[in-house]
Tab-separated table of C-alpha atoms in Angstrom:
chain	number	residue	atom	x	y	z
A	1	UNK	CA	-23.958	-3.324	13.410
A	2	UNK	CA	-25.428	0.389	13.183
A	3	UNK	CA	-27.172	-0.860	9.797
A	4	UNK	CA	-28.732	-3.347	10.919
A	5	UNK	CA	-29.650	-1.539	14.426
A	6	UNK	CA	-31.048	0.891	12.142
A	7	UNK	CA	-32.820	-0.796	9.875
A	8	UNK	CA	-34.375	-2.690	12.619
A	9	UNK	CA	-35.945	0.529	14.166
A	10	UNK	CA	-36.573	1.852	10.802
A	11	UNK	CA	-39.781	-1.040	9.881
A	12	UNK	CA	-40.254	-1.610	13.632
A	13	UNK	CA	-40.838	2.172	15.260
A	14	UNK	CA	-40.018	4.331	11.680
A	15	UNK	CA	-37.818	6.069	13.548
A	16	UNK	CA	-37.144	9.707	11.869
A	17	UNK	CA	-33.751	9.426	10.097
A	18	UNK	CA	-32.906	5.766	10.867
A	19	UNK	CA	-33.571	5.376	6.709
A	20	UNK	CA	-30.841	7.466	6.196
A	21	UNK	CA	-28.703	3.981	6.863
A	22	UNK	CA	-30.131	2.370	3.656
A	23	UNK	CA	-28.655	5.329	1.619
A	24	UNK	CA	-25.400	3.634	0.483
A	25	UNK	CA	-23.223	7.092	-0.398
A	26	UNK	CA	-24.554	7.937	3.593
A	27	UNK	CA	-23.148	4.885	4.944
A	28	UNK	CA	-19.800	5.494	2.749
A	29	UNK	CA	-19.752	9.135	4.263
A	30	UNK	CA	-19.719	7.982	7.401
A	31	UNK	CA	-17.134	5.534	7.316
A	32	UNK	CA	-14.610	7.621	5.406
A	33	UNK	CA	-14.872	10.132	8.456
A	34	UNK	CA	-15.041	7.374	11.063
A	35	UNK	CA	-11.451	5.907	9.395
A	36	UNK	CA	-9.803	8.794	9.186
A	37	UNK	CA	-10.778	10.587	12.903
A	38	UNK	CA	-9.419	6.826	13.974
A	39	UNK	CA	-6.462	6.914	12.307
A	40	UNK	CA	-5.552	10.260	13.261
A	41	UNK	CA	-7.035	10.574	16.457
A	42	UNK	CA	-5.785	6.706	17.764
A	43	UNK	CA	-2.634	6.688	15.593
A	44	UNK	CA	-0.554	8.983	17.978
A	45	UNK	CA	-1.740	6.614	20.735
A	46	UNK	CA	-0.214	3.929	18.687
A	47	UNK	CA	2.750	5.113	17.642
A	48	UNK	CA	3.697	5.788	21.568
A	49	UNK	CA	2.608	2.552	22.430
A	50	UNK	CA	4.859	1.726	19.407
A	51	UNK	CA	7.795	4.157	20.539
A	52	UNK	CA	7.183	2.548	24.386
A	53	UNK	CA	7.777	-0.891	23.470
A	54	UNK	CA	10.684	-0.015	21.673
A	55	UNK	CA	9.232	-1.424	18.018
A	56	UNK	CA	11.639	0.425	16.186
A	57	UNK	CA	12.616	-0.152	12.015
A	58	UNK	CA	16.091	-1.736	11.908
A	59	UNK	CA	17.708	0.376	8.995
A	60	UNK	CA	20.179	-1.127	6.688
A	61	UNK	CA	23.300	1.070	5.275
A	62	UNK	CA	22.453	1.254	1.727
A	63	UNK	CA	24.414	4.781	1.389
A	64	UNK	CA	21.397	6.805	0.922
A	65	UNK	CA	20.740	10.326	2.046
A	66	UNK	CA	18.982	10.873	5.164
A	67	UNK	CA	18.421	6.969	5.764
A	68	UNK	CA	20.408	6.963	9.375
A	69	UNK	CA	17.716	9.133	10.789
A	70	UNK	CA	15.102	7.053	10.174
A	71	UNK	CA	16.872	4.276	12.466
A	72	UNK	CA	14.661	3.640	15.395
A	73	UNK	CA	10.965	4.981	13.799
A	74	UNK	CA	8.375	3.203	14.932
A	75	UNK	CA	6.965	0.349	12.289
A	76	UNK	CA	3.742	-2.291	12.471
A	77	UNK	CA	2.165	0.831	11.771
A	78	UNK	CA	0.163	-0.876	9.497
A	79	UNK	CA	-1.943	-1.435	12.332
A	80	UNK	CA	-3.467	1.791	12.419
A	81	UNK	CA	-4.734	1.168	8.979
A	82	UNK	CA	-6.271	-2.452	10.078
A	83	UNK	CA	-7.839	-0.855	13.004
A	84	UNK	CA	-9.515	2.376	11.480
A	85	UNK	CA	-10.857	0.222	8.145
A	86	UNK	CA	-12.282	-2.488	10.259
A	87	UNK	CA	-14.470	-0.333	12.761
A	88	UNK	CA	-16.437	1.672	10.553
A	89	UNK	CA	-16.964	-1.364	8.441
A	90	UNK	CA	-18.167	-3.468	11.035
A	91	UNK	CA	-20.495	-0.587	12.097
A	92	UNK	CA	-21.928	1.198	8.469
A	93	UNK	CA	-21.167	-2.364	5.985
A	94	UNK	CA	-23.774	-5.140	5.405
A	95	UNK	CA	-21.219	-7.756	6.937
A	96	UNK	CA	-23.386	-10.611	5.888
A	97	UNK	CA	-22.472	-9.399	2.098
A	98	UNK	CA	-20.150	-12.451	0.669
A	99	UNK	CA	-17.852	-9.353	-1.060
A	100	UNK	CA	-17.491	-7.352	1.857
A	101	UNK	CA	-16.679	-10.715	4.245
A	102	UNK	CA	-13.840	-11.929	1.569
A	103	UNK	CA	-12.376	-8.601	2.045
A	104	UNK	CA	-12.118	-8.356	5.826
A	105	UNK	CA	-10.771	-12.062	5.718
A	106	UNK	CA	-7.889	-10.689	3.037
A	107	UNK	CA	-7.506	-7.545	5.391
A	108	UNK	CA	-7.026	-9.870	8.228
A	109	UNK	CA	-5.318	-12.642	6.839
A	110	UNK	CA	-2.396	-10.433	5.376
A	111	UNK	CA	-2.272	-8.311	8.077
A	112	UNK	CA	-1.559	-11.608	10.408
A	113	UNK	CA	1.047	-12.533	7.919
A	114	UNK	CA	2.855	-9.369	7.719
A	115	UNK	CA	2.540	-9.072	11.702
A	116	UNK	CA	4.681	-11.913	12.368
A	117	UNK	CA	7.312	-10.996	9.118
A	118	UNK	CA	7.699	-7.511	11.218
A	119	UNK	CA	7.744	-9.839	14.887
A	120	UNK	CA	10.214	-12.019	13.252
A	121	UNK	CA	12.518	-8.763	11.986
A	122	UNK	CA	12.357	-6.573	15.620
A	123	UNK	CA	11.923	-9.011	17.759
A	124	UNK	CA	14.179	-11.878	16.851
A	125	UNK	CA	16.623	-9.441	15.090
A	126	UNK	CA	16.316	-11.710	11.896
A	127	UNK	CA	16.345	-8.666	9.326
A	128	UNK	CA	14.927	-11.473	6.445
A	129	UNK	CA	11.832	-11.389	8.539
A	130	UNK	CA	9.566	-14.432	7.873
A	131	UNK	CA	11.109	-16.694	5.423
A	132	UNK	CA	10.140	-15.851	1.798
A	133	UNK	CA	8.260	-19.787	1.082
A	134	UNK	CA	5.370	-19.128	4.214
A	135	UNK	CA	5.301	-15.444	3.013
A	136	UNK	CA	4.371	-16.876	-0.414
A	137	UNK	CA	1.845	-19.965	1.425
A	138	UNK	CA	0.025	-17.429	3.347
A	139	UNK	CA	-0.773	-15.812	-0.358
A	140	UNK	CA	-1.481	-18.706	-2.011
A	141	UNK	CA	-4.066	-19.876	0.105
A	142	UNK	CA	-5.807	-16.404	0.533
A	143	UNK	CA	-5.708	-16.932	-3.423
A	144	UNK	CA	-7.375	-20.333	-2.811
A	145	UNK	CA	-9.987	-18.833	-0.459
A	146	UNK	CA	-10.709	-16.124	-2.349
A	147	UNK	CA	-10.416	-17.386	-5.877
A	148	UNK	CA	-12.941	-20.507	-4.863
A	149	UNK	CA	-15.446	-17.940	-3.197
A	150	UNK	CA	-15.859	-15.991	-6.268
A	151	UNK	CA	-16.230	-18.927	-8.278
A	152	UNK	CA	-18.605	-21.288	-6.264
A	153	UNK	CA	-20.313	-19.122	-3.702
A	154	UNK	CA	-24.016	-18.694	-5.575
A	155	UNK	CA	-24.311	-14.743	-4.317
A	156	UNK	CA	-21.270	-14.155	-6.557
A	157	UNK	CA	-23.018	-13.344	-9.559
A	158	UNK	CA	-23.463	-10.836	-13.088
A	159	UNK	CA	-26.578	-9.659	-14.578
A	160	UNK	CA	-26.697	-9.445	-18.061
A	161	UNK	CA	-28.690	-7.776	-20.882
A	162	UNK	CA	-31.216	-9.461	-22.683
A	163	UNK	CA	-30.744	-8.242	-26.238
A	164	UNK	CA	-34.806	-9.161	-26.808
A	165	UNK	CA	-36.100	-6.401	-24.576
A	166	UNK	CA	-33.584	-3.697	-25.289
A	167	UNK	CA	-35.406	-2.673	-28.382
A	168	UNK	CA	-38.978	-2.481	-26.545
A	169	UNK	CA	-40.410	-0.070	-23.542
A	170	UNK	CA	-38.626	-1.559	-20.761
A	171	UNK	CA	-36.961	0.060	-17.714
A	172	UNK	CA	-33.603	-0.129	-17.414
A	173	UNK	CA	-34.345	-3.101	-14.672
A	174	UNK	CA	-36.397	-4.969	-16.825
A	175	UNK	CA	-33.559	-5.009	-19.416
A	176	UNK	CA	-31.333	-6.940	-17.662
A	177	UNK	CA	-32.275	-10.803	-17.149
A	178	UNK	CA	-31.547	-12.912	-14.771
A	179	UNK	CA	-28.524	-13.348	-12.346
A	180	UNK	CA	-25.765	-15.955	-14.063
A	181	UNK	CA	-22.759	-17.370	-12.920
A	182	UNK	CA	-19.656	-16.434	-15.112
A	183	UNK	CA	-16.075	-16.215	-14.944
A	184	UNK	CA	-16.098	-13.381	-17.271
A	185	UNK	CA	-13.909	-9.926	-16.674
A	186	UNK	CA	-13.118	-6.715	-18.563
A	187	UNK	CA	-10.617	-6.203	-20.766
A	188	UNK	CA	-9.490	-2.806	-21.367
A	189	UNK	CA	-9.233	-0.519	-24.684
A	190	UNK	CA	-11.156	-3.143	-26.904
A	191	UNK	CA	-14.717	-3.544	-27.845
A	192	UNK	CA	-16.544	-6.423	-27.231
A	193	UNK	CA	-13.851	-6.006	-24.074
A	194	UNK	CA	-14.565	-9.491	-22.239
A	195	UNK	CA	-12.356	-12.320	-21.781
A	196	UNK	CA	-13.965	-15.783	-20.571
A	197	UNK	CA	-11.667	-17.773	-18.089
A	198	UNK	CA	-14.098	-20.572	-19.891
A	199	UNK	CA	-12.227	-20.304	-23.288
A	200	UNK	CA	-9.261	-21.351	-21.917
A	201	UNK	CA	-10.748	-24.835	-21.645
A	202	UNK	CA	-13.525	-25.446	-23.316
A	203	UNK	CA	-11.613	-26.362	-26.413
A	204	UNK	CA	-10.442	-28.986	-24.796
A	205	UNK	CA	-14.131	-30.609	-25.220
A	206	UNK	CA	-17.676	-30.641	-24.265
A	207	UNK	CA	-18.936	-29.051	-20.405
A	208	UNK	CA	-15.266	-28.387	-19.965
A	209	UNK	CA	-16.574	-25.164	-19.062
A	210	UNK	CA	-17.413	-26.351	-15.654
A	211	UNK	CA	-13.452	-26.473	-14.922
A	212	UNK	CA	-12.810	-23.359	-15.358
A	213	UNK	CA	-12.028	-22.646	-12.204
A	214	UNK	CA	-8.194	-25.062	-12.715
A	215	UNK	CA	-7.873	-21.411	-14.953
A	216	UNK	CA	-9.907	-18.865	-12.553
A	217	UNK	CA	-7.858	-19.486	-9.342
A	218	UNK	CA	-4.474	-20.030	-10.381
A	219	UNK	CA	-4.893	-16.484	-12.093
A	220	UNK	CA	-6.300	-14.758	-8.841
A	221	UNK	CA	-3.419	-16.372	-6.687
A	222	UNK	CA	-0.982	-14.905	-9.394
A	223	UNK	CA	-2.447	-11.473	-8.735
A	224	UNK	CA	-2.863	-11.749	-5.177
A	225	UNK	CA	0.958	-12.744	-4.633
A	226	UNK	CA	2.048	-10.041	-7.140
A	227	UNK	CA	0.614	-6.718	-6.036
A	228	UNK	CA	1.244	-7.747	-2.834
A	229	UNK	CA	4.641	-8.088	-3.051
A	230	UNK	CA	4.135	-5.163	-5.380
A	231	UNK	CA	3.073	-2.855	-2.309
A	232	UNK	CA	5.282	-4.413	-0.216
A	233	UNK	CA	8.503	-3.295	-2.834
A	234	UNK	CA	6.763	0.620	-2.874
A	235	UNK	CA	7.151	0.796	0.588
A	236	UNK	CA	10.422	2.214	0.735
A	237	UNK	CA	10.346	5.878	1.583
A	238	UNK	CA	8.096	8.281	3.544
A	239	UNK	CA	4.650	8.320	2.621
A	240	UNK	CA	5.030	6.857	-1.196
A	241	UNK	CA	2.925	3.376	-0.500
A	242	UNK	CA	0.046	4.920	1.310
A	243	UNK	CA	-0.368	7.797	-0.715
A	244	UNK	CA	-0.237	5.904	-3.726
A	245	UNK	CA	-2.393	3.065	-2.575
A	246	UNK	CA	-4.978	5.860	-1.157
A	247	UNK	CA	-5.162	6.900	-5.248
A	248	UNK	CA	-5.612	3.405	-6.586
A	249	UNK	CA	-8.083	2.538	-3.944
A	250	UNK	CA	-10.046	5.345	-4.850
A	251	UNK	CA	-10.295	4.723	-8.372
A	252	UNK	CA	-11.227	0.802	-7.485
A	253	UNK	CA	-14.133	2.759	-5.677
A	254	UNK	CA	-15.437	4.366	-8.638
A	255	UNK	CA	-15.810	1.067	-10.638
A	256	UNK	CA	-17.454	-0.603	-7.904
A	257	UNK	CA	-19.793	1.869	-7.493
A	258	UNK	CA	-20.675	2.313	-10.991
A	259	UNK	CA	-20.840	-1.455	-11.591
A	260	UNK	CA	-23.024	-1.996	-8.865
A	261	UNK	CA	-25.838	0.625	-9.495
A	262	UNK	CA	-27.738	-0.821	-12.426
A	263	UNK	CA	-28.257	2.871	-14.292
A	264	UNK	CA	-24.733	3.657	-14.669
A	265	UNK	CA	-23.627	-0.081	-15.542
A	266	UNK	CA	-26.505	0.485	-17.824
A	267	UNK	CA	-24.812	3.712	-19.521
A	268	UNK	CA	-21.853	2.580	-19.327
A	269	UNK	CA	-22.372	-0.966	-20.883
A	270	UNK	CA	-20.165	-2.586	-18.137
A	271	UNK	CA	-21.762	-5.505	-15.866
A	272	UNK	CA	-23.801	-5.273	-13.629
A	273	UNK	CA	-22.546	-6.969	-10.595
A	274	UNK	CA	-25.424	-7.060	-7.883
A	275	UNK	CA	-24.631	-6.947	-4.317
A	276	UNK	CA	-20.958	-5.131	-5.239
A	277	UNK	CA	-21.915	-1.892	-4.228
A	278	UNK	CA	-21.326	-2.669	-0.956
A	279	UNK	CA	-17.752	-2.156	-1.323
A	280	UNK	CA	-18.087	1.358	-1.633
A	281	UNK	CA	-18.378	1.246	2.281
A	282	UNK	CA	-15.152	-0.784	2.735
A	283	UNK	CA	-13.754	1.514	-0.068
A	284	UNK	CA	-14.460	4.512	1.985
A	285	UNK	CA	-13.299	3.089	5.175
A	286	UNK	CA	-9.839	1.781	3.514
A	287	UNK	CA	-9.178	5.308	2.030
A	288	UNK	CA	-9.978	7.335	4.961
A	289	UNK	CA	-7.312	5.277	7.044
A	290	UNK	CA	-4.802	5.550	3.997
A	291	UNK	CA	-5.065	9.050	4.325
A	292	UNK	CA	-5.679	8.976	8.151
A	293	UNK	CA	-2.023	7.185	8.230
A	294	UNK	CA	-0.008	9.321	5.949
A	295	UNK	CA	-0.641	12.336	8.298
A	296	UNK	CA	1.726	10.506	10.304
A	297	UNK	CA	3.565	8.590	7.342
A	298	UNK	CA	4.491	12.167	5.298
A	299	UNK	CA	7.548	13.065	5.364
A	300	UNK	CA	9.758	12.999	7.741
A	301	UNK	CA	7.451	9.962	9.191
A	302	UNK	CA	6.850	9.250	12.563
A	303	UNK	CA	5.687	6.083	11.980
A	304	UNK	CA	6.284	2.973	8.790
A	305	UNK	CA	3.463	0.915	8.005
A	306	UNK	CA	5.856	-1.956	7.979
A	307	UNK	CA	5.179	-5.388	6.148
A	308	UNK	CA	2.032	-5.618	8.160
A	309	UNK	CA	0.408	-2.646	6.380
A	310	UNK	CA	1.970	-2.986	3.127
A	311	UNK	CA	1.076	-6.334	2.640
A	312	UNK	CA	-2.471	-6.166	3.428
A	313	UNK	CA	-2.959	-2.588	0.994
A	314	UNK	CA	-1.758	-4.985	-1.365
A	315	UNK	CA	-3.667	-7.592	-0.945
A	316	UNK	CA	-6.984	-6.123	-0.441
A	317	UNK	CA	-6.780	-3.743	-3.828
A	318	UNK	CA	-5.877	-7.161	-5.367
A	319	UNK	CA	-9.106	-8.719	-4.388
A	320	UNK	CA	-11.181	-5.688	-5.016
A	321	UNK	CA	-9.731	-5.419	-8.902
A	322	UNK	CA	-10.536	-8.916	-9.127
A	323	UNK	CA	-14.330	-8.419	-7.373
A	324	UNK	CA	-15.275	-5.462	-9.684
A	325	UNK	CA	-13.692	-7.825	-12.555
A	326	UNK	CA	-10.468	-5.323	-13.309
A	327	UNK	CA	-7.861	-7.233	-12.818
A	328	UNK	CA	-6.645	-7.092	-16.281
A	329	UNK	CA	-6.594	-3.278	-15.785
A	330	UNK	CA	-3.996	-3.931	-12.745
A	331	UNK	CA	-0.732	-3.268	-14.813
A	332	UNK	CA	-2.149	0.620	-16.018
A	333	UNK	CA	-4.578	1.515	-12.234
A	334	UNK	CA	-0.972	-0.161	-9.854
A	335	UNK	CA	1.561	1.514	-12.723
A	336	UNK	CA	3.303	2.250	-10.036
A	337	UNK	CA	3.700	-1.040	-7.900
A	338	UNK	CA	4.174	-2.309	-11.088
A	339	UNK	CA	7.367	0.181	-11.902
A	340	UNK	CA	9.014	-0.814	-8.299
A	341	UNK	CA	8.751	-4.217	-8.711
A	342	UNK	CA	9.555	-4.713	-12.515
A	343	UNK	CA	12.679	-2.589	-11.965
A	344	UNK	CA	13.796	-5.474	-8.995
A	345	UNK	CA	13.160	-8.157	-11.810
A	346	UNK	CA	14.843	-6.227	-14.291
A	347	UNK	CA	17.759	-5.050	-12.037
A	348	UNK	CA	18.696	-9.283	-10.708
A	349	UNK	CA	18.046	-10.802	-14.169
A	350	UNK	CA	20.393	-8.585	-15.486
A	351	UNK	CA	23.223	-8.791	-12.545
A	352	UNK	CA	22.647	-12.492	-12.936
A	353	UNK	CA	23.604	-12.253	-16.525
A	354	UNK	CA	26.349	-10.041	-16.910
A	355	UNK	CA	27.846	-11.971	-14.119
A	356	UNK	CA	27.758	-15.120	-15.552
A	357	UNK	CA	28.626	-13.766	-18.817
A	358	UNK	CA	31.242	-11.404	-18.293
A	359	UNK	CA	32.000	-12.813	-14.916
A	360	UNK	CA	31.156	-9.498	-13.185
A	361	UNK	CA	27.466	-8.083	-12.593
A	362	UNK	CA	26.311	-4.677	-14.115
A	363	UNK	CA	23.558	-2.876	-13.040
A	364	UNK	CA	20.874	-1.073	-14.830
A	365	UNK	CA	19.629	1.276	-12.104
A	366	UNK	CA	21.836	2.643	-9.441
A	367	UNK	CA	19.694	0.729	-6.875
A	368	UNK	CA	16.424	-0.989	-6.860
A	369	UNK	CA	13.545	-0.737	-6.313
A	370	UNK	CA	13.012	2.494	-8.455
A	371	UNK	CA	12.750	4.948	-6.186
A	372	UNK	CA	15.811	4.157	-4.714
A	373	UNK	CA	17.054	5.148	-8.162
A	374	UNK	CA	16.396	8.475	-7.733
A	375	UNK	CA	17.335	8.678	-4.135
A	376	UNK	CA	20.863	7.620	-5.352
A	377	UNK	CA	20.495	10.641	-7.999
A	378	UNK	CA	19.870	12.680	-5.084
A	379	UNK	CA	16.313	13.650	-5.239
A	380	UNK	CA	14.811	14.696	-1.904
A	381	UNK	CA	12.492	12.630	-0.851
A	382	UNK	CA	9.558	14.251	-0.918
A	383	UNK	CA	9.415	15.159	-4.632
A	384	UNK	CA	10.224	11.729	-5.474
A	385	UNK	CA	7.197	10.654	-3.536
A	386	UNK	CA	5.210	13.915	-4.947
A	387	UNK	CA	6.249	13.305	-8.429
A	388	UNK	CA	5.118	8.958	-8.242
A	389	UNK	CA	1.620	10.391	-6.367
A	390	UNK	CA	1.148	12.823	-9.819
A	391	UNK	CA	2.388	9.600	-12.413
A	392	UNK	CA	-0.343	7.569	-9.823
A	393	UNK	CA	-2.778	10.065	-10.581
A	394	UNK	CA	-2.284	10.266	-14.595
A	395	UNK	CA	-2.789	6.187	-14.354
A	396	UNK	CA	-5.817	6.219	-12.252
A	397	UNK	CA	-7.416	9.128	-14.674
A	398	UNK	CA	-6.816	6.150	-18.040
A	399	UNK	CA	-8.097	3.669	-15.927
A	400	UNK	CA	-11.257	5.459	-15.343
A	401	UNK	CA	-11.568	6.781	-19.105
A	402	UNK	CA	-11.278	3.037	-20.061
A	403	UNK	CA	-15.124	2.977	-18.922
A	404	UNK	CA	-15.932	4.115	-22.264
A	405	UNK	CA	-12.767	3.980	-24.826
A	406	UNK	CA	-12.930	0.744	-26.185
């Protein structure tokens, strides 16, 4: 609303300073500060509002150390991350910009869904929460809205280089043509590193091209779902999901920055994606009330973000990978949601096996997901968490040098 207020007065009265709102790393400023004096100013109020109404975490005995005082802590306090991302974007954002609307629909949407799991859990003492095939529905279609946006909505586009005029005088401007439509994304590590969703059906005959969207969506539903229930498996201990979420996000912020300004997409020999620097301000917004929570999610928390914040983190840094056209980078930049979640895969396949086989189930880790592995090896908490945050930091650092090692 403020950029638009502002802009108004800026051509209408040139009001000293109102251009200052045009500047996109101003805007970002602002909403990084604005998230995080929410989150930590409004987050206490919360969490006694929380602690009030009795909205306690139900703990299960799973033997580990320190896991009977949690009992009682408030949860939904995902909600304080919804809240403190949404404000400053709906103040500093261009909210008519297709990229940053898709992303407060996916902040909304999974935060509705993982609202009622946590509803569902405290309130109808139903510890499986909201039954595992609506879970997945709710994802799928977010993967269906999302997935057909990117690939039909005509402001969705990539600017290319036209190899004719990068040998003559031209600005960096005039060397890119105009604005396509593609379904093309990044692949990391190799040269020439693009993959066309295309390819995957054109051989199948002439203008097949024009379906490949039967490959596009499926594949964005697929990610959606997984890091999703990726975040949703990392939330497990004090301050390990936001922390490592508020690293990942981060890095997501420096792609879409740099493949949104046309001089560094230039450099860098990325696309350009017009109209995706806009994220930055949602970026900004999304860290600050990461960081905003885990003042009051750092061990020993006073507050868990619950299903209805770990859901949404995951859903929104799947859509923003798949925006800044990343998602194949997702395994190395989410290492870590990754790790948690291929360890529960890992851990039931082979229970299932040895049971059936031997007629008794083994176990690879003591418990899953990972970092119950090393709460069982009895690790304090907080250098478990410390030690995943410097791994998370080591993967975000090779997903950024991947910018130019190819």
């Amino acid at each position: 609303m403020l950029y638009y207020l502002f802009e108004y007065l800026e051509k209408q009265y040139q009001l000293p300073g109102a251009g200052l709102f045009q500047f996109l790393t101003f805007r970002a400023a602002m909403s990084v500060l604005l998230s995080l004096l929410i989150a930590m100013v409004y987050g206490k109020r919360i969490i006694l509002f929380l602690q009030k109404k009795q909205i306690g975490e139900t703990v299960r005995d799973l033997g580990l150390e320190g896991q009977k005082q949690k009992a009682g802590t408030p949860t939904m306090g995902g909600l304080i991350i919804i809240w403190s991302t949404l404000i400053p974007v709906l103040l500093f954002a261009d909210v008519e910009n297709i990229y940053v609307i898709l992303l407060v629909i996916t902040t909304i949407w999974m935060g509705i869904i993982g609202f009622i799991d946590d509803y569902i859990k405290i309130f109808k003492k139903d510890k499986k929460g909201l039954k595992g095939r609506f879970k997945v529905t709710g994802q799928v279609v977010l993967g269906l809205i999302v997935g057909a946006t990117l690939y039909f909505h005509p402001q969705v586009t990539v600017k290319e280089k036209d190899s004719t005029r990068i040998t003559q005088n031209f600005e960096v401007e005039q060397v890119f043509g105009e604005e396509t439509k593609t379904v093309r994304t990044n692949v990391p590590f190799f040269k020439n590193n693009e993959l066309d969703y295309a390819d995957f059906i054109s051989w199948m005959g002439e203008g097949m091209e024009e379906y490949a969207w039967l490959i596009f969506i499926p594949v964005v539903i697929f990610i959606i779902t997984a890091v999703s229930n990726g975040a949703n498996l990392t939330d497990g201990i004090d301050g390990l999901a936001a922390g490592s979420s508020a690293i990942i996000v981060l890095t997501l912020g420096i792609f879409a920055w740099v493949s949104g300004n046309i001089q560094f997409s230039n450099y860098l020999d990325i696309f350009y994606l017009p109209r995706v620097g806009e994220l930055v301000v949602f970026i900004a917004a999304f860290v600050g009330a990461l960081v905003g929570f885990l003042w009051y999610n750092a061990y020993p928390a006073q507050v868990f973000m619950g299903d209805t914040g770990s859901l949404t983190i995951g859903g929104v840094i799947a859509v923003i990978a798949i925006i800044v056209r990343k998602e194949l980078l997702i395994p190395i930049l989410c290492g870590i949601f990754f790790a948690e979640s291929l360890s529960v895969m890992v851990q039931v396949g082979y229970f299932k096996h040895t049971k059936r086989k031997y007629g008794e189930g083994k176990r690879i880790f003591l418990m899953a997901p990972l970092h119950h592995h090393y709460q069982k090896k009895l690790y304090h908490e907080s250098k478990i968490v410390t030690r995943f945050w410097i791994i998370g930091i080591l993967l975000a650092i090779i997903s950024i040098v991947t910018l130019k090692i190819r």
